[in-house]
Amino acid sequence: MKKTIICNQKMYLSYNDAKNLRDKLLEEDFSNVNLIICPGYLNMHLYKDFILGAQDCFYKKEGAFTGEVSAYHLSLIGVKYSLVGHAEKRRRDTEEEINLKLQAVIENGMTPILCVGESALEKEKGLTKDVLKHQIFSALDGISLNVNNEFIIAYEPVWAIGKDVNPSRKELDEVALYIKEVMKPSKIKDLKVLYGGSVNENNIKTIISDNIDGYLLGRASTKIDELKTIIKCTKCVK
Ligand code: PGA
């Protein structure tokens, strides 16, 4: 199966930087992966020839919500995916808001990329699985999923995002299988479990695995050569 590669451009790129990167991406053939680009809102239209994802969304359809961008409005411009519960948003979003965002994404016909992950302290205390299970259950609370729709969970340990450390392949395999086990009762046919957190051209070979369905890239997704190396490496796996 093709790996899914999500490029979370965060707030790294100005309009011109995003345009330059877009032009370079258009020259490449990335047909060996499912490539999803999550640009900043201002740069979204630059990537209209790619599969688009949002870095976040707001759950209300429309109204007096200064500074927010609704899942509904994103869906109207052709955005197909949205991150929900990214660690950098979880600092401010409550679990209830994450649940409402997930619901809004689904209701508007988009695929959620639910981000989950434990902190360094939680890992140290051996709580990784408990934290993941809690985050998944609370995000899905009261939501009925269509078994035929794609659903993505990105395991992004907080201690690995924006740093230079990753879990080992063994740890990743264990977590990916655990998440799949937790999601089993949902009977989702197209469940993908991705990994994100400091993936780069140097470590991709050490964390690639048949149990991981793809990677969520931050910094590395903004550098064309690094992105190419990572994508090329995903070919080495069945
Ligand atoms: P990073 O970000 O690759 O820069 O660590 C990953 C993420 O936050 O999704």
Coordinates of C-alpha atoms and ligand atoms in Angstrom, one line a residue:
M1 CA 0.0 0.0 0.0
K2 CA 1.2 3.5 -0.8
K3 CA 2.4 5.5 2.2
T4 CA 0.6 8.7 3.1
I5 CA 2.8 11.7 3.5
I6 CA 1.3 14.8 5.1
C7 CA 3.2 18.0 4.8
N8 CA 2.3 20.3 7.7
Q9 CA 3.9 23.6 6.7
K10 CA 2.9 25.1 10.0
M11 CA 3.7 28.9 9.9
Y12 CA 7.1 28.3 8.3
L13 CA 6.5 29.8 4.9
S14 CA 5.7 33.3 3.7
Y15 CA 3.6 33.7 0.6
N16 CA 6.7 33.8 -1.7
D17 CA 8.4 30.9 0.0
A18 CA 5.2 28.8 -0.3
K19 CA 5.0 29.7 -4.0
N20 CA 8.6 28.8 -4.6
L21 CA 8.2 25.4 -2.9
R22 CA 4.9 24.8 -4.8
D23 CA 6.7 25.4 -8.1
K24 CA 9.4 22.9 -7.2
L25 CA 6.9 20.3 -6.0
L26 CA 5.0 20.6 -9.3
E27 CA 8.2 19.5 -11.1
E28 CA 8.3 16.2 -9.2
D29 CA 6.5 13.0 -9.6
F30 CA 5.2 11.9 -6.2
S31 CA 2.8 9.3 -7.5
N32 CA 4.3 6.6 -5.3
V33 CA 2.8 8.2 -2.2
N34 CA -0.5 9.8 -1.2
L35 CA 0.8 13.4 -0.7
I36 CA -1.4 15.8 1.3
I37 CA -0.3 19.4 1.7
C38 CA -1.4 21.4 4.7
P39 CA -0.3 25.0 4.0
G40 CA -1.0 28.0 6.1
Y41 CA -4.5 29.4 5.3
L42 CA -3.1 32.4 3.4
N43 CA -1.2 30.0 1.1
M44 CA -3.9 27.4 0.5
H45 CA -4.9 28.6 -3.0
L46 CA -1.3 28.2 -4.1
Y47 CA -1.6 24.5 -3.6
K48 CA -4.9 23.9 -5.4
D49 CA -3.3 21.3 -7.7
F50 CA -2.5 19.1 -4.7
I51 CA -4.6 17.3 -2.2
L52 CA -5.2 19.9 0.4
G53 CA -5.4 19.6 4.2
A54 CA -6.0 22.2 6.8
Q55 CA -3.8 22.6 9.9
D56 CA -6.8 23.2 12.0
C57 CA -10.4 24.3 11.7
F58 CA -13.3 25.7 13.7
Y59 CA -16.4 23.7 14.5
K60 CA -19.1 26.4 14.0
K61 CA -20.4 26.6 10.5
E62 CA -20.3 30.5 10.3
G63 CA -20.9 33.5 12.3
A64 CA -19.3 36.0 14.7
F65 CA -16.1 34.1 15.4
T66 CA -13.2 36.5 14.8
G67 CA -10.1 34.9 13.5
E68 CA -11.6 31.4 13.0
V69 CA -11.8 29.4 9.8
S70 CA -14.7 26.9 9.7
A71 CA -14.5 23.3 8.5
Y72 CA -17.5 24.2 6.4
H73 CA -15.8 27.0 4.6
L74 CA -12.6 24.9 4.1
S75 CA -14.7 22.1 2.5
L76 CA -16.2 24.7 0.1
I77 CA -12.8 25.5 -1.3
G78 CA -11.9 21.8 -1.8
V79 CA -10.0 21.0 1.3
K80 CA -10.2 17.3 1.8
Y81 CA -8.4 16.7 5.1
S82 CA -7.9 18.6 8.4
L83 CA -5.6 18.0 11.3
V84 CA -7.5 17.9 14.6
G85 CA -5.8 18.0 18.0
H86 CA -2.3 18.8 16.8
A87 CA 0.0 19.1 19.9
E88 CA 0.6 22.8 19.1
K89 CA -3.2 23.4 19.2
R90 CA -3.9 21.1 22.1
R91 CA -2.1 23.6 24.3
R92 CA -5.2 25.8 23.9
D93 CA -8.0 23.5 22.8
T94 CA -10.0 21.6 25.3
E95 CA -10.9 18.0 24.7
E96 CA -14.5 19.1 24.1
E97 CA -13.3 21.4 21.3
I98 CA -11.2 18.7 19.8
N99 CA -14.3 16.5 19.8
L100 CA -16.4 19.2 18.2
K101 CA -13.8 19.9 15.5
L102 CA -13.5 16.2 14.7
Q103 CA -17.3 16.1 14.3
A104 CA -17.3 19.2 12.1
V105 CA -14.6 17.8 9.8
I106 CA -16.6 14.6 9.3
E107 CA -19.9 16.3 8.9
N108 CA -18.4 18.4 6.1
G109 CA -17.2 15.4 4.2
M110 CA -13.5 15.8 5.0
T111 CA -11.2 13.2 6.5
P112 CA -9.8 13.9 9.9
I113 CA -6.2 13.5 10.8
L114 CA -6.5 13.1 14.5
C115 CA -3.2 13.8 16.2
V116 CA -2.5 12.1 19.5
G117 CA 0.6 11.7 21.6
E118 CA 2.0 11.6 25.1
S119 CA 4.3 14.2 26.9
A120 CA 7.8 13.3 28.0
L121 CA 6.6 13.0 31.6
E122 CA 3.7 10.7 30.6
K123 CA 6.2 8.5 28.7
E124 CA 8.5 8.4 31.6
K125 CA 5.7 7.2 33.9
G126 CA 4.8 4.5 31.4
L127 CA 1.4 6.1 30.5
T128 CA 1.8 6.2 26.7
K129 CA -1.0 3.7 25.9
D130 CA -3.4 5.1 28.5
V131 CA -2.9 8.7 27.2
L132 CA -3.4 7.6 23.6
K133 CA -6.5 5.6 24.4
H134 CA -8.0 8.5 26.4
Q135 CA -7.2 11.0 23.6
I136 CA -8.8 8.8 21.0
F137 CA -11.9 8.0 23.0
S138 CA -12.5 11.6 24.1
A139 CA -12.1 12.9 20.5
L140 CA -14.5 10.3 19.2
D141 CA -17.1 10.6 22.0
G142 CA -20.6 10.5 20.6
I143 CA -19.4 10.5 17.0
S144 CA -20.6 7.7 14.7
L145 CA -18.1 6.9 12.0
N146 CA -18.9 5.6 8.6
V147 CA -17.0 2.4 8.3
N148 CA -16.3 3.0 4.6
N149 CA -14.7 6.4 5.1
E150 CA -11.0 6.9 5.5
F151 CA -9.8 7.9 9.0
I152 CA -6.3 8.9 9.9
I153 CA -4.6 8.9 13.3
A154 CA -1.2 10.5 13.6
Y155 CA 0.9 9.4 16.5
E156 CA 2.9 12.5 17.4
P157 CA 4.6 12.2 20.8
V158 CA 4.9 15.8 22.2
W159 CA 8.5 15.1 23.2
A160 CA 9.5 14.3 19.6
I161 CA 7.8 17.3 17.8
G162 CA 10.3 20.0 16.6
K163 CA 13.2 18.2 18.4
D164 CA 15.8 15.8 17.2
V165 CA 14.6 12.6 18.8
N166 CA 12.2 9.9 17.6
P167 CA 10.8 6.7 19.1
S168 CA 12.6 3.6 18.0
R169 CA 11.0 1.5 15.2
K170 CA 10.1 -1.1 17.9
E171 CA 8.3 1.5 20.0
L172 CA 6.5 2.8 16.9
D173 CA 5.4 -0.6 15.8
E174 CA 4.0 -1.3 19.3
V175 CA 2.1 2.0 19.4
A176 CA 0.8 1.6 15.8
L177 CA -0.6 -1.9 16.6
Y178 CA -2.0 -0.6 19.8
I179 CA -3.9 2.2 18.1
K180 CA -5.2 -0.2 15.5
E181 CA -6.4 -2.5 18.3
V182 CA -8.1 0.4 20.1
M183 CA -9.9 1.4 16.9
K184 CA -10.9 -2.2 16.0
P185 CA -14.5 -1.8 17.4
S186 CA -15.1 1.1 15.0
K187 CA -14.7 -1.4 12.1
I188 CA -13.2 1.4 9.9
K189 CA -11.9 -0.3 6.8
D190 CA -9.5 2.4 5.8
L191 CA -7.8 3.3 9.0
K192 CA -4.3 4.7 8.6
V193 CA -1.9 5.2 11.5
L194 CA 0.9 7.7 10.8
Y195 CA 3.9 8.8 12.7
G196 CA 5.0 12.4 13.1
G197 CA 7.7 14.1 15.1
S198 CA 11.2 15.1 13.8
V199 CA 11.0 12.9 10.8
N200 CA 13.9 13.9 8.5
E201 CA 16.1 12.6 5.7
N202 CA 18.6 11.1 8.2
N203 CA 16.2 9.1 10.4
I204 CA 13.5 8.0 8.0
K205 CA 15.3 4.7 7.2
T206 CA 15.4 3.8 10.8
I207 CA 11.7 4.4 11.5
I208 CA 10.1 3.1 8.3
S209 CA 7.9 0.1 9.0
D210 CA 5.1 -1.9 7.4
N211 CA 3.0 -1.1 10.5
I212 CA 3.1 2.6 9.9
D213 CA 1.0 3.8 7.1
G214 CA 2.7 7.1 6.5
Y215 CA 4.4 10.1 8.1
L216 CA 3.4 13.6 9.2
L217 CA 6.2 16.0 8.4
G218 CA 6.7 19.5 9.8
R219 CA 10.1 21.1 9.2
A220 CA 11.2 18.5 6.6
S221 CA 8.2 19.2 4.5
T222 CA 9.3 22.7 3.7
K223 CA 12.7 21.7 2.1
I224 CA 12.3 20.2 -1.3
D225 CA 15.4 18.0 -1.3
E226 CA 14.7 16.6 2.1
L227 CA 11.1 15.9 1.2
K228 CA 12.3 14.1 -2.0
T229 CA 14.7 11.9 0.0
I230 CA 12.0 11.0 2.5
I231 CA 9.5 10.2 -0.2
K232 CA 12.0 8.2 -2.2
C233 CA 12.8 6.1 0.9
T234 CA 9.1 5.1 1.4
K235 CA 9.5 3.2 -1.9
C236 CA 11.9 0.7 -0.1
V237 CA 8.9 -0.8 1.7
K238 CA 6.3 -3.1 0.5
Ligands
PGA1 P1 8.4 18.3 13.0 O1 6.8 18.5 13.2 O2 8.5 17.3 11.9 O3 8.9 19.6 12.7 O4 8.8 17.7 14.3 C1 5.9 17.5 13.1 C2 4.5 17.9 13.4 O5 4.4 18.7 14.4 O6 3.5 17.6 12.8

